[in-house]
Coordinates of C-alpha atoms in Angstrom, one line a residue:
M1 CA -4.3 -48.1 -28.2
G2 CA -4.9 -47.0 -24.8
I3 CA -6.7 -48.0 -21.3
Y4 CA -10.1 -46.7 -22.6
D5 CA -9.7 -49.4 -25.7
I6 CA -9.8 -52.0 -22.8
F7 CA -13.2 -50.8 -21.6
D8 CA -14.4 -50.9 -25.2
I9 CA -13.2 -54.5 -25.8
G10 CA -15.0 -55.4 -22.2
K11 CA -17.9 -53.6 -23.6
H12 CA -18.4 -55.3 -26.8
G13 CA -17.4 -58.8 -25.0
I14 CA -20.2 -58.4 -22.5
R15 CA -22.7 -57.5 -25.3
A16 CA -21.7 -60.4 -27.3
Q17 CA -22.0 -62.7 -24.6
Q18 CA -25.3 -61.3 -23.2
T19 CA -26.6 -61.8 -26.9
A20 CA -25.5 -65.3 -27.0
I21 CA -26.8 -66.2 -23.2
Q22 CA -30.2 -64.5 -24.5
V23 CA -30.2 -66.9 -27.6
T24 CA -29.5 -69.8 -25.4
S25 CA -32.3 -69.1 -23.2
H26 CA -34.6 -68.9 -26.1
N27 CA -33.5 -72.1 -27.4
I28 CA -34.1 -73.8 -24.0
S29 CA -37.6 -72.2 -23.3
N30 CA -38.5 -73.6 -26.9
I31 CA -37.2 -77.0 -26.3
N32 CA -40.7 -78.4 -26.7
T33 CA -42.0 -76.1 -29.4
Q34 CA -43.2 -78.1 -32.3
G35 CA -41.1 -77.0 -35.4
Y36 CA -38.9 -74.8 -33.6
S37 CA -35.2 -74.7 -35.3
R38 CA -32.1 -74.1 -32.8
Q39 CA -30.6 -70.7 -33.0
E40 CA -27.0 -69.8 -32.5
V41 CA -24.9 -66.8 -32.2
V42 CA -22.0 -66.2 -34.6
F43 CA -19.2 -64.2 -33.2
D44 CA -16.9 -62.3 -35.2
E45 CA -13.7 -60.6 -34.4
A46 CA -13.9 -57.0 -34.5
D47 CA -11.7 -54.9 -36.8
P48 CA -8.4 -54.4 -35.3
V49 CA -6.5 -51.1 -35.3
N50 CA -3.0 -50.4 -36.6
G51 CA -0.1 -50.2 -33.6
N52 CA 3.0 -51.0 -32.6
P53 CA 4.4 -53.7 -32.6
G54 CA 1.6 -54.4 -35.2
Q55 CA -2.3 -54.8 -35.3
I56 CA -4.1 -54.9 -32.2
G57 CA -7.3 -56.5 -31.9
K58 CA -10.7 -54.5 -30.8
G59 CA -12.7 -57.7 -29.3
V60 CA -15.7 -59.8 -30.5
N61 CA -18.9 -59.0 -32.1
A62 CA -22.0 -60.8 -32.3
A63 CA -22.5 -60.7 -36.0
T64 CA -25.5 -62.6 -36.5
I65 CA -28.0 -65.2 -35.0
R66 CA -28.0 -68.2 -37.5
R67 CA -31.0 -70.4 -37.5
K68 CA -29.8 -74.1 -37.5
Y69 CA -31.8 -75.5 -40.5
D70 CA -31.5 -78.0 -43.6
S71 CA -33.6 -77.1 -46.7
F72 CA -33.7 -80.6 -48.3
I73 CA -34.9 -82.1 -45.0
E74 CA -37.8 -79.8 -44.8
S75 CA -38.6 -80.6 -48.3
Q76 CA -38.5 -84.3 -47.8
L77 CA -40.6 -83.9 -44.7
V78 CA -43.1 -81.7 -46.7
D79 CA -43.4 -84.6 -49.3
S80 CA -43.7 -87.3 -46.4
R81 CA -46.5 -85.3 -44.7
E82 CA -48.4 -85.4 -47.8
S83 CA -48.5 -89.1 -48.2
F84 CA -49.2 -89.7 -44.5
G85 CA -52.1 -87.2 -44.6
N86 CA -53.4 -89.2 -47.4
L87 CA -53.1 -92.7 -46.1
D88 CA -54.2 -91.6 -42.3
I89 CA -57.7 -90.6 -44.1
K90 CA -57.8 -94.0 -45.9
K91 CA -56.9 -95.9 -42.5
S92 CA -59.5 -94.4 -40.6
A93 CA -62.2 -94.7 -43.0
L94 CA -61.6 -98.4 -43.9
S95 CA -61.3 -99.2 -40.1
K96 CA -65.2 -98.1 -40.0
L97 CA -65.9 -99.8 -43.1
E98 CA -64.3 -103.0 -41.6
T99 CA -66.7 -102.1 -38.3
M100 CA -69.8 -102.2 -40.5
F101 CA -69.2 -105.4 -42.0
Y102 CA -67.3 -107.4 -39.0
D103 CA -69.8 -110.0 -37.9
S104 CA -68.6 -111.1 -34.1
Q105 CA -71.9 -111.9 -32.5
G106 CA -73.3 -113.9 -35.5
S107 CA -75.5 -111.0 -36.5
G108 CA -74.1 -110.2 -39.9
I109 CA -75.3 -110.1 -43.1
N110 CA -74.0 -113.2 -44.1
R111 CA -75.2 -115.2 -41.2
L112 CA -78.5 -113.6 -41.5
L113 CA -79.2 -114.9 -45.2
Q114 CA -78.0 -118.3 -44.2
D115 CA -80.5 -118.2 -41.4
F116 CA -83.2 -116.8 -43.9
F117 CA -82.5 -119.9 -46.2
K118 CA -82.4 -122.2 -43.3
A119 CA -86.0 -120.8 -42.1
F120 CA -87.1 -122.1 -45.6
H121 CA -85.5 -125.5 -45.5
D122 CA -87.2 -126.0 -42.1
L123 CA -90.6 -124.8 -43.7
S124 CA -89.9 -127.2 -46.5
A125 CA -90.0 -130.1 -43.8
N126 CA -93.5 -128.6 -42.4
P127 CA -94.9 -126.8 -45.4
S128 CA -98.0 -125.8 -43.4
G129 CA -96.4 -124.9 -40.2
T130 CA -97.0 -121.5 -38.9
P131 CA -94.0 -121.2 -36.6
E132 CA -91.7 -121.9 -39.5
R133 CA -93.7 -119.2 -41.5
I134 CA -93.4 -116.6 -38.6
S135 CA -89.8 -117.7 -38.8
I136 CA -89.3 -116.9 -42.4
L137 CA -90.7 -113.3 -42.1
S138 CA -88.7 -112.8 -38.9
K139 CA -85.3 -113.9 -40.6
A140 CA -86.1 -111.8 -43.7
G141 CA -87.0 -108.9 -41.7
A142 CA -83.6 -109.2 -40.0
F143 CA -81.8 -109.5 -43.1
A144 CA -83.6 -106.6 -44.6
D145 CA -83.0 -104.3 -41.5
T146 CA -79.2 -105.4 -41.6
I147 CA -78.9 -104.2 -45.2
N148 CA -80.5 -101.2 -44.8
S149 CA -78.3 -100.3 -41.8
T150 CA -75.2 -101.1 -43.5
S151 CA -76.6 -99.2 -46.8
T152 CA -77.4 -96.1 -44.3
N153 CA -74.0 -96.2 -42.7
L154 CA -72.1 -96.4 -46.0
L155 CA -74.1 -93.3 -47.2
Q156 CA -73.4 -91.5 -44.1
L157 CA -69.7 -92.1 -44.4
Q158 CA -69.9 -90.7 -47.7
K159 CA -71.5 -87.6 -46.4
D160 CA -68.9 -87.3 -43.4
M161 CA -65.9 -87.2 -46.2
N162 CA -68.0 -84.7 -48.1
T163 CA -68.2 -82.6 -45.0
Q164 CA -64.6 -83.1 -44.5
I165 CA -63.7 -82.0 -47.7
N166 CA -65.5 -78.5 -47.0
Q167 CA -63.5 -78.3 -43.9
T168 CA -60.3 -79.1 -45.4
V169 CA -60.7 -76.6 -47.8
T170 CA -61.7 -73.8 -45.3
N171 CA -58.4 -74.7 -43.2
I172 CA -56.3 -74.8 -46.4
N173 CA -57.5 -71.2 -47.2
S174 CA -56.7 -70.2 -43.6
I175 CA -53.2 -71.4 -43.8
T176 CA -52.3 -70.0 -47.3
S177 CA -53.6 -66.6 -45.7
Q178 CA -51.0 -66.8 -42.9
I179 CA -48.3 -67.8 -44.8
A180 CA -48.9 -64.7 -47.2
D181 CA -48.9 -62.6 -44.1
L182 CA -45.8 -64.4 -42.9
N183 CA -44.1 -63.8 -46.3
V184 CA -44.3 -60.0 -45.9
K185 CA -43.1 -60.0 -42.5
I186 CA -40.1 -62.1 -43.4
S187 CA -39.1 -59.7 -46.3
Q188 CA -39.6 -56.7 -44.1
A189 CA -37.6 -57.9 -41.3
E190 CA -34.7 -59.2 -43.6
N191 CA -34.7 -56.2 -46.1
G192 CA -34.2 -54.4 -42.8
G193 CA -31.0 -56.4 -41.8
Q194 CA -32.7 -58.1 -39.1
N195 CA -33.2 -61.8 -38.9
A196 CA -36.6 -63.7 -39.3
N197 CA -35.7 -66.9 -37.7
D198 CA -38.8 -67.3 -35.4
I199 CA -41.2 -66.1 -38.5
R200 CA -39.7 -68.6 -40.7
D201 CA -40.2 -71.3 -38.2
K202 CA -43.9 -70.4 -37.9
R203 CA -44.1 -70.3 -41.9
G204 CA -42.2 -73.9 -41.7
N205 CA -45.0 -75.3 -39.6
L206 CA -47.7 -73.9 -41.6
L207 CA -46.1 -75.5 -44.7
N208 CA -45.9 -78.8 -43.0
E209 CA -49.4 -78.4 -41.9
L210 CA -50.6 -77.6 -45.2
S211 CA -48.9 -80.5 -47.3
D212 CA -50.7 -82.5 -44.8
K213 CA -54.2 -81.6 -46.3
V214 CA -53.2 -81.1 -50.0
D215 CA -50.2 -81.9 -52.3
I216 CA -48.0 -78.8 -52.6
S217 CA -44.7 -77.6 -54.3
F218 CA -43.1 -74.3 -53.4
Y219 CA -40.0 -72.3 -53.9
E220 CA -38.5 -69.3 -52.2
D221 CA -37.3 -66.1 -54.2
A222 CA -34.5 -63.6 -53.3
S223 CA -36.5 -61.7 -50.7
G224 CA -37.2 -64.8 -48.6
Q225 CA -40.8 -65.1 -49.7
V226 CA -42.4 -68.6 -50.8
S227 CA -44.9 -69.0 -53.7
I228 CA -47.0 -72.2 -53.4
I229 CA -48.5 -74.4 -56.2
G230 CA -51.3 -76.7 -54.9
A231 CA -52.8 -79.9 -56.7
G232 CA -50.5 -79.5 -59.6
S233 CA -51.5 -76.2 -60.9
A234 CA -53.4 -74.2 -58.4
L235 CA -51.3 -71.1 -57.3
L236 CA -52.0 -70.7 -53.8
V237 CA -49.5 -68.0 -52.7
E238 CA -47.4 -65.6 -54.2
K239 CA -45.4 -63.2 -52.1
G240 CA -48.0 -61.7 -49.7
K241 CA -51.3 -62.7 -51.8
S242 CA -53.1 -65.8 -51.4
W243 CA -55.7 -67.3 -53.5
N244 CA -58.5 -69.7 -51.8
L245 CA -59.9 -73.0 -53.1
G246 CA -63.4 -73.5 -53.0
V247 CA -66.2 -76.1 -53.3
E248 CA -69.2 -76.3 -55.7
S249 CA -72.1 -79.3 -55.8
N250 CA -71.7 -81.8 -58.5
A251 CA -75.1 -82.5 -59.8
D252 CA -73.7 -85.8 -61.2
N253 CA -72.3 -86.9 -57.7
K254 CA -75.3 -86.9 -55.7
G255 CA -74.6 -82.9 -55.2
Y256 CA -71.2 -83.8 -53.4
Y257 CA -68.6 -81.4 -53.6
N258 CA -66.2 -80.5 -56.3
I259 CA -62.8 -78.8 -55.1
V260 CA -62.6 -75.8 -57.6
F261 CA -59.8 -72.9 -57.9
D262 CA -61.0 -69.7 -59.0
P263 CA -58.3 -66.9 -59.0
S264 CA -60.1 -64.4 -61.4
G265 CA -63.2 -64.7 -59.4
N266 CA -65.2 -65.5 -62.1
N267 CA -64.1 -68.5 -63.9
S268 CA -63.8 -71.5 -61.3
V269 CA -61.7 -74.8 -62.7
D270 CA -62.6 -77.9 -61.4
I271 CA -59.2 -79.4 -59.8
T272 CA -60.9 -82.2 -57.9
N273 CA -58.8 -84.9 -60.1
N274 CA -55.7 -83.1 -60.1
I275 CA -55.1 -83.8 -56.3
S276 CA -52.5 -86.2 -56.2
N277 CA -52.0 -86.7 -52.3
G278 CA -52.8 -85.1 -48.7
K279 CA -56.1 -85.6 -46.6
L280 CA -57.9 -84.1 -49.4
K281 CA -57.0 -86.9 -51.9
G282 CA -57.8 -89.7 -49.1
L283 CA -61.3 -87.9 -48.6
V284 CA -61.7 -87.8 -52.3
T285 CA -60.7 -91.3 -52.7
V286 CA -63.0 -92.6 -49.8
R287 CA -66.2 -90.6 -50.8
D288 CA -66.2 -91.1 -54.7
N289 CA -64.3 -94.9 -55.0
T290 CA -64.0 -96.6 -52.1
T291 CA -67.4 -96.1 -50.8
T292 CA -69.1 -95.8 -54.0
A293 CA -68.1 -99.2 -55.0
I294 CA -68.9 -100.8 -51.9
I295 CA -72.3 -99.1 -51.9
D296 CA -73.0 -100.5 -55.4
K297 CA -71.8 -104.0 -54.5
V298 CA -74.4 -104.0 -51.6
D299 CA -77.1 -102.7 -54.0
R300 CA -76.3 -105.3 -56.5
F301 CA -76.5 -108.1 -53.6
A302 CA -79.8 -106.7 -52.2
A303 CA -81.4 -106.5 -55.9
A304 CA -80.1 -110.4 -56.7
V305 CA -81.4 -111.6 -53.1
A306 CA -84.8 -109.8 -53.9
N307 CA -85.1 -110.7 -57.4
E308 CA -84.2 -114.3 -57.5
I309 CA -86.3 -115.0 -54.4
N310 CA -89.2 -113.0 -55.7
Q311 CA -89.4 -114.7 -59.1
L312 CA -89.6 -118.2 -57.3
H313 CA -92.1 -116.9 -54.8
R314 CA -94.5 -115.3 -57.3
G315 CA -94.6 -118.5 -58.9
G316 CA -95.8 -120.3 -56.0
F317 CA -98.8 -120.6 -54.0
G318 CA -99.6 -119.9 -50.2
L319 CA -101.7 -121.9 -48.2
D320 CA -104.5 -119.1 -48.9
G321 CA -104.2 -119.9 -52.4
S322 CA -102.6 -116.7 -53.1
T323 CA -99.9 -116.3 -55.9
G324 CA -98.0 -113.8 -57.7
E325 CA -97.0 -112.2 -54.1
N326 CA -93.6 -111.0 -53.4
L327 CA -91.3 -111.7 -50.6
F328 CA -89.1 -108.6 -50.7
T329 CA -89.7 -104.9 -52.0
P330 CA -88.2 -103.8 -54.5
A331 CA -90.0 -106.4 -56.5
F332 CA -88.3 -106.3 -59.4
E333 CA -91.4 -107.3 -61.6
A334 CA -91.8 -106.5 -65.2
G335 CA -92.9 -103.2 -65.8
D336 CA -91.1 -101.9 -62.7
A337 CA -89.4 -98.5 -63.2
V338 CA -85.6 -98.5 -62.7
S339 CA -83.2 -95.6 -62.0
V340 CA -82.5 -93.2 -64.9
S341 CA -79.9 -90.3 -64.2
P342 CA -79.3 -87.9 -66.7
Q343 CA -76.0 -85.9 -66.8
S344 CA -76.3 -82.3 -65.7
T345 CA -75.1 -81.0 -69.0
N346 CA -77.6 -82.9 -71.2
T347 CA -79.6 -80.5 -73.5
N348 CA -82.6 -82.8 -72.9
K349 CA -82.9 -84.3 -69.2
T350 CA -86.1 -85.9 -70.1
G351 CA -87.5 -88.4 -72.5
V352 CA -85.8 -91.5 -71.3
D353 CA -87.8 -94.0 -69.4
V354 CA -86.6 -97.7 -68.4
T355 CA -88.3 -100.4 -66.9
I356 CA -88.1 -104.0 -66.3
D357 CA -88.6 -106.0 -69.3
D358 CA -87.7 -109.5 -68.1
P359 CA -86.5 -110.2 -64.5
S360 CA -84.8 -113.3 -65.1
I361 CA -82.2 -112.0 -67.3
L362 CA -81.3 -108.7 -65.0
T363 CA -77.6 -108.5 -64.9
Y364 CA -77.2 -106.0 -61.8
Q365 CA -75.0 -103.9 -63.6
D366 CA -74.8 -100.0 -64.7
Y367 CA -75.8 -99.0 -68.2
E368 CA -74.9 -96.0 -70.0
L369 CA -77.2 -94.5 -73.0
T370 CA -75.5 -92.0 -75.0
F371 CA -76.5 -89.9 -78.4
S372 CA -73.9 -89.4 -81.2
S373 CA -74.5 -88.9 -84.9
G374 CA -78.2 -89.3 -84.7
S375 CA -77.9 -92.6 -83.2
Y376 CA -78.5 -94.2 -79.7
I377 CA -75.8 -96.4 -78.0
I378 CA -76.8 -98.6 -74.9
T379 CA -73.6 -99.7 -73.2
N380 CA -73.0 -102.5 -70.3
K381 CA -70.4 -100.3 -68.2
S382 CA -69.4 -103.9 -66.7
T383 CA -68.8 -105.7 -69.8
N384 CA -68.9 -103.2 -72.5
E385 CA -71.6 -104.9 -74.6
L386 CA -73.5 -102.7 -76.5
Q387 CA -76.7 -102.1 -78.7
S388 CA -76.6 -99.4 -81.2
N389 CA -79.2 -97.9 -83.8
V390 CA -80.1 -94.8 -85.7
Y391 CA -82.7 -93.0 -83.2
A392 CA -86.3 -92.2 -84.4
D393 CA -88.5 -90.6 -81.9
P394 CA -90.1 -92.7 -80.3
A395 CA -87.8 -95.7 -79.9
V396 CA -88.6 -98.8 -77.4
V397 CA -85.3 -100.8 -77.2
T398 CA -85.1 -104.1 -75.1
F399 CA -81.6 -105.0 -73.9
Q400 CA -80.4 -107.2 -71.3
G401 CA -83.8 -107.7 -69.2
L402 CA -84.5 -103.9 -69.6
S403 CA -86.9 -102.0 -71.8
F404 CA -85.8 -98.5 -73.0
N405 CA -88.5 -96.1 -74.0
I406 CA -86.9 -93.0 -75.7
T407 CA -88.9 -90.2 -76.9
G408 CA -88.3 -86.6 -77.6
A409 CA -85.1 -84.8 -79.4
H410 CA -81.6 -85.5 -77.6
A411 CA -78.5 -83.9 -78.7
D412 CA -75.3 -85.4 -79.4
G413 CA -73.4 -86.0 -76.4
D414 CA -76.4 -86.1 -74.1
I415 CA -75.8 -89.2 -71.6
Y416 CA -77.9 -91.2 -69.4
T417 CA -76.7 -93.6 -66.5
I418 CA -79.2 -96.3 -65.8
S419 CA -79.4 -98.9 -62.9
A420 CA -82.0 -101.4 -61.9
H421 CA -80.2 -102.0 -58.6
K422 CA -79.6 -98.8 -57.6
D423 CA -80.5 -98.1 -53.7
A424 CA -81.7 -101.6 -53.3
G425 CA -80.0 -101.8 -50.5
K426 CA -81.3 -99.1 -48.5
N427 CA -84.9 -99.7 -49.7
L428 CA -85.1 -103.6 -49.0
T429 CA -88.0 -104.3 -47.1
V430 CA -90.1 -107.2 -46.3
A431 CA -93.4 -107.3 -48.7
L432 CA -95.4 -109.5 -46.4
S433 CA -96.8 -108.4 -42.9
S434 CA -96.5 -110.4 -40.0
S435 CA -99.9 -111.5 -40.2
E436 CA -99.8 -112.6 -43.8
T437 CA -97.9 -115.8 -43.1
D438 CA -100.5 -117.8 -45.1
K439 CA -99.0 -116.0 -48.2
I440 CA -95.8 -117.5 -48.0
A441 CA -95.7 -119.6 -51.0
A442 CA -94.3 -123.1 -50.0
A443 CA -96.3 -124.9 -53.1
T444 CA -96.2 -125.0 -56.5
V445 CA -99.9 -125.9 -56.7
N446 CA -103.1 -124.3 -55.7
A447 CA -105.4 -126.8 -54.4
D448 CA -104.8 -128.9 -51.4
N449 CA -101.1 -127.6 -51.1
R450 CA -100.5 -127.9 -47.4
G451 CA -98.2 -130.8 -48.0
D452 CA -96.6 -129.5 -50.9
N453 CA -93.1 -128.0 -50.1
R454 CA -91.3 -128.1 -53.8
N455 CA -91.4 -123.9 -53.8
A456 CA -89.9 -124.0 -50.5
V457 CA -87.3 -126.2 -51.4
A458 CA -86.5 -124.1 -54.6
I459 CA -86.3 -121.1 -52.6
S460 CA -83.9 -122.9 -50.0
Q461 CA -81.6 -124.1 -52.9
L462 CA -81.1 -120.8 -54.3
Q463 CA -78.5 -120.5 -51.7
D464 CA -76.2 -122.7 -53.5
E465 CA -76.7 -121.3 -56.7
L466 CA -74.9 -118.9 -59.0
S467 CA -77.4 -116.2 -58.7
V468 CA -75.6 -113.2 -58.9
D469 CA -73.9 -112.1 -62.3
G470 CA -74.1 -115.7 -63.3
T471 CA -70.7 -116.3 -61.3
S472 CA -71.3 -116.2 -57.9
T473 CA -73.5 -117.5 -55.0
F474 CA -75.1 -115.1 -52.5
N475 CA -72.9 -115.9 -49.9
G476 CA -69.8 -116.1 -52.3
Y477 CA -70.5 -112.4 -53.3
Y478 CA -71.1 -111.3 -50.0
S479 CA -68.1 -112.7 -48.9
S480 CA -66.2 -111.3 -51.8
I481 CA -67.3 -107.8 -50.6
V482 CA -65.9 -108.2 -47.2
G483 CA -62.8 -109.6 -48.3
A484 CA -62.0 -106.9 -50.8
I485 CA -62.6 -104.6 -47.8
G486 CA -60.1 -106.5 -45.6
A487 CA -57.6 -106.9 -48.3
D488 CA -57.7 -103.0 -48.9
S489 CA -57.5 -102.2 -45.3
Q490 CA -54.5 -104.8 -44.7
Y491 CA -52.9 -102.9 -47.7
V492 CA -53.4 -99.3 -46.5
N493 CA -52.8 -100.3 -42.7
S494 CA -49.2 -101.9 -44.1
S495 CA -48.4 -98.4 -46.0
Y496 CA -49.4 -96.1 -43.4
T497 CA -47.2 -98.1 -40.9
A498 CA -44.2 -97.6 -43.3
Q499 CA -45.2 -93.9 -44.0
D500 CA -45.4 -93.3 -40.3
F501 CA -42.0 -95.0 -40.0
S502 CA -40.6 -92.7 -42.9
L503 CA -41.9 -89.6 -41.2
K504 CA -40.5 -90.3 -38.0
Q505 CA -37.1 -90.8 -39.5
M506 CA -37.6 -87.7 -41.4
E507 CA -38.4 -86.0 -38.2
N508 CA -35.5 -87.5 -36.2
M509 CA -33.2 -86.1 -39.0
R510 CA -34.7 -82.7 -38.7
E511 CA -34.3 -83.1 -34.6
S512 CA -30.6 -84.1 -35.3
V513 CA -30.1 -80.6 -37.1
S514 CA -32.5 -78.4 -35.8
G515 CA -33.7 -79.6 -32.4
V516 CA -32.7 -78.3 -29.2
S517 CA -30.4 -80.3 -26.9
L518 CA -30.8 -79.4 -23.3
D519 CA -27.4 -80.6 -22.3
E520 CA -25.5 -78.6 -25.2
E521 CA -27.6 -75.4 -24.1
M522 CA -26.7 -75.9 -20.6
T523 CA -23.1 -76.4 -21.6
N524 CA -23.3 -73.2 -23.6
L525 CA -24.8 -71.2 -20.9
M526 CA -22.0 -71.9 -18.6
K527 CA -19.6 -71.1 -21.3
Y528 CA -21.2 -67.7 -22.2
Q529 CA -21.5 -67.2 -18.6
R530 CA -17.9 -67.3 -17.7
A531 CA -16.9 -65.2 -20.8
Y532 CA -19.2 -62.5 -19.6
E533 CA -18.0 -62.5 -16.4
A534 CA -14.4 -62.4 -17.7
S535 CA -15.4 -59.5 -20.0
A536 CA -16.8 -57.7 -16.9
R537 CA -13.4 -58.5 -14.9
L538 CA -11.6 -57.0 -17.9
I539 CA -13.5 -53.6 -17.7
T540 CA -12.7 -53.7 -13.7
V541 CA -9.0 -54.5 -14.6
G542 CA -9.0 -51.6 -16.9
D543 CA -10.4 -49.2 -14.2
D544 CA -7.8 -50.3 -11.5
M545 CA -5.3 -49.5 -14.3
L546 CA -6.7 -46.1 -14.7
Q547 CA -7.2 -45.3 -11.0
T548 CA -3.2 -46.3 -10.5
L549 CA -2.2 -43.8 -13.5
L550 CA -4.4 -41.3 -12.2
G551 CA -3.0 -41.9 -8.6
M552 CA 0.6 -41.4 -10.1
L553 CA -0.4 -37.8 -11.7
K554 CA -1.5 -36.6 -8.3

C-alpha cells in the first residue's frame, strides 16, 4: 500500500460522507411530508488488502440507504384507518340527523303536534269560534309542512350517501391503479440494485388512503410488489395489474347503487354486503339502515296521526252540516290503495293490488306477500304473524286491516312488499283549505250543533291515547325516534373519539420509528460535514507527502 492509496481512501470517504449529507438533506426537506419514512446511510468498511505488518484498511463505502420502517405498525395503521373511516361517515351523518330533529326554537315536530291538539282543546271550549278553527288549520299546516321537510331532508341524506358511494368507488379505483403502477416501479428499481424508498413511501400513503375507504388485506411478495384484496374477496391489485369496483342500480332499493366487482368484465358480483369497514361501509350503513329506519318511523308516525285523526273527524259534523271530511291527506279510508312493491326478480310484477279494508285496525307495519308451492303467504314483517292458503286465481284476502286482491299466475319465489304508511311523511298535507273552517267537525250531531264540542274533545284526547301500534302515544313514539337518534349519536361519537385516539397513538408510534427529528438530522449534518472535511484533509496530506517525496528525487 502506497501514498496513492491514501488518495483512494480520502476519495471514498468524501463520496460516502457526501451521500450521507445528501440523505440528511432529503430527510430535512421532507420533515413535514405526510407518510415520509426517514432514511439513513449504512456505512461499510472497504475490503482490506494484505500488507506488512498485516491487512490494511481501504476506507469506507456507503453500502446502502436504509428506510426506517416497521411493517407491524404500518399494518396496524391500515386497520385503524378502516375503522376510523367508517365511524367518520357515521358521525357526520348522525350529526345531520340530530340537527333535523333538534327543537331549539319550539318549532319541532313534537311541539307542533302538541300545539295542534291544544288548538282542538281550545275549539272544544268554543265549538263555533272562527279564530279557533283558523288556528287548527294553521297548526295542522305547520305540522304537516315540518313533517314534509324532515322527510325530504332524510331522503336527501340518503341520496347524498348514494352519491358519495359512487364517488368513493371512483376514488378507490384511482388509488388501486396508482398502487399497481408503483408496484412495477418498485420491482424495477430494486431488481436493478437500487433502493425504492421514496416510491415505497408513496405506495404506503396510498394503502392508508385506500384503507380509509374500504376494508383491505394485503401482502408483499419477494419482488416487493403488493397484492390487495378488498371487501373480503375482491382482488383489487396484483403486481402491476389492478381491477376496478363498480356500481349498479338496485331496483329493489330505490335505484340506489350496489357495489359490484367484475374481474372478468362479463359477470359482476354484488359485494355490497361483504364490505365490513371503511367509508364505504359507513355510507352503505347510513343509507340502507340508519336513514331507512328513521324514514320508516317518520312515515309510521305521520300515517298514525293522519289515520287516527281522520277516523274521528270523518265521524263528526261541521258547522255547515258536512260530514265524512278528512282533516289530513293521505286519508286512510277504506278502499284507498296502498304501496305494493314487486321484487325485481319476480316472474310476474303485476297482479297484486292491496287496499285498506278497515282503517281502525291498520298496524302501520310492512307486509310481505310470497308464493311457494302453489300457496300464498302474507307475513307481518314486524311481528311475523302470517296468513297463508292455497292460491286460486283470483283470490281476495283480508289481513290486519288490508284487503289483498291477487290475480294471474305467480311463480314460486315471487315476492311483494306492502306498506300502508310508505311515503306518508313526505305526502302529508291538510285536506281542508283555509276557507273551509266550517267543515272542521267539532260536533257529533248534524242539527243545531254550534255548541256541540264532543268530537273536538275526542280528537284532542287522542294526544294521550296509545294510537301507534297500540303501544305508544304520538308524543311518546316521536320521542322514541329522537331518543334513538341521540343514543346512536352518543355511541358513535364515543367510538369515534376512542378510534381517533387509537389512530393518533399508532401515528405517534410510526413517527417514533419513521419520523424525522430536526435536532437529530442537524447533529448528523454537522457530523458528516466534519467527516467530509477530514477526508478532504486526508487528500491534502497525501498530496503534501507526494510533493515531499518528489522533491527528494530531484
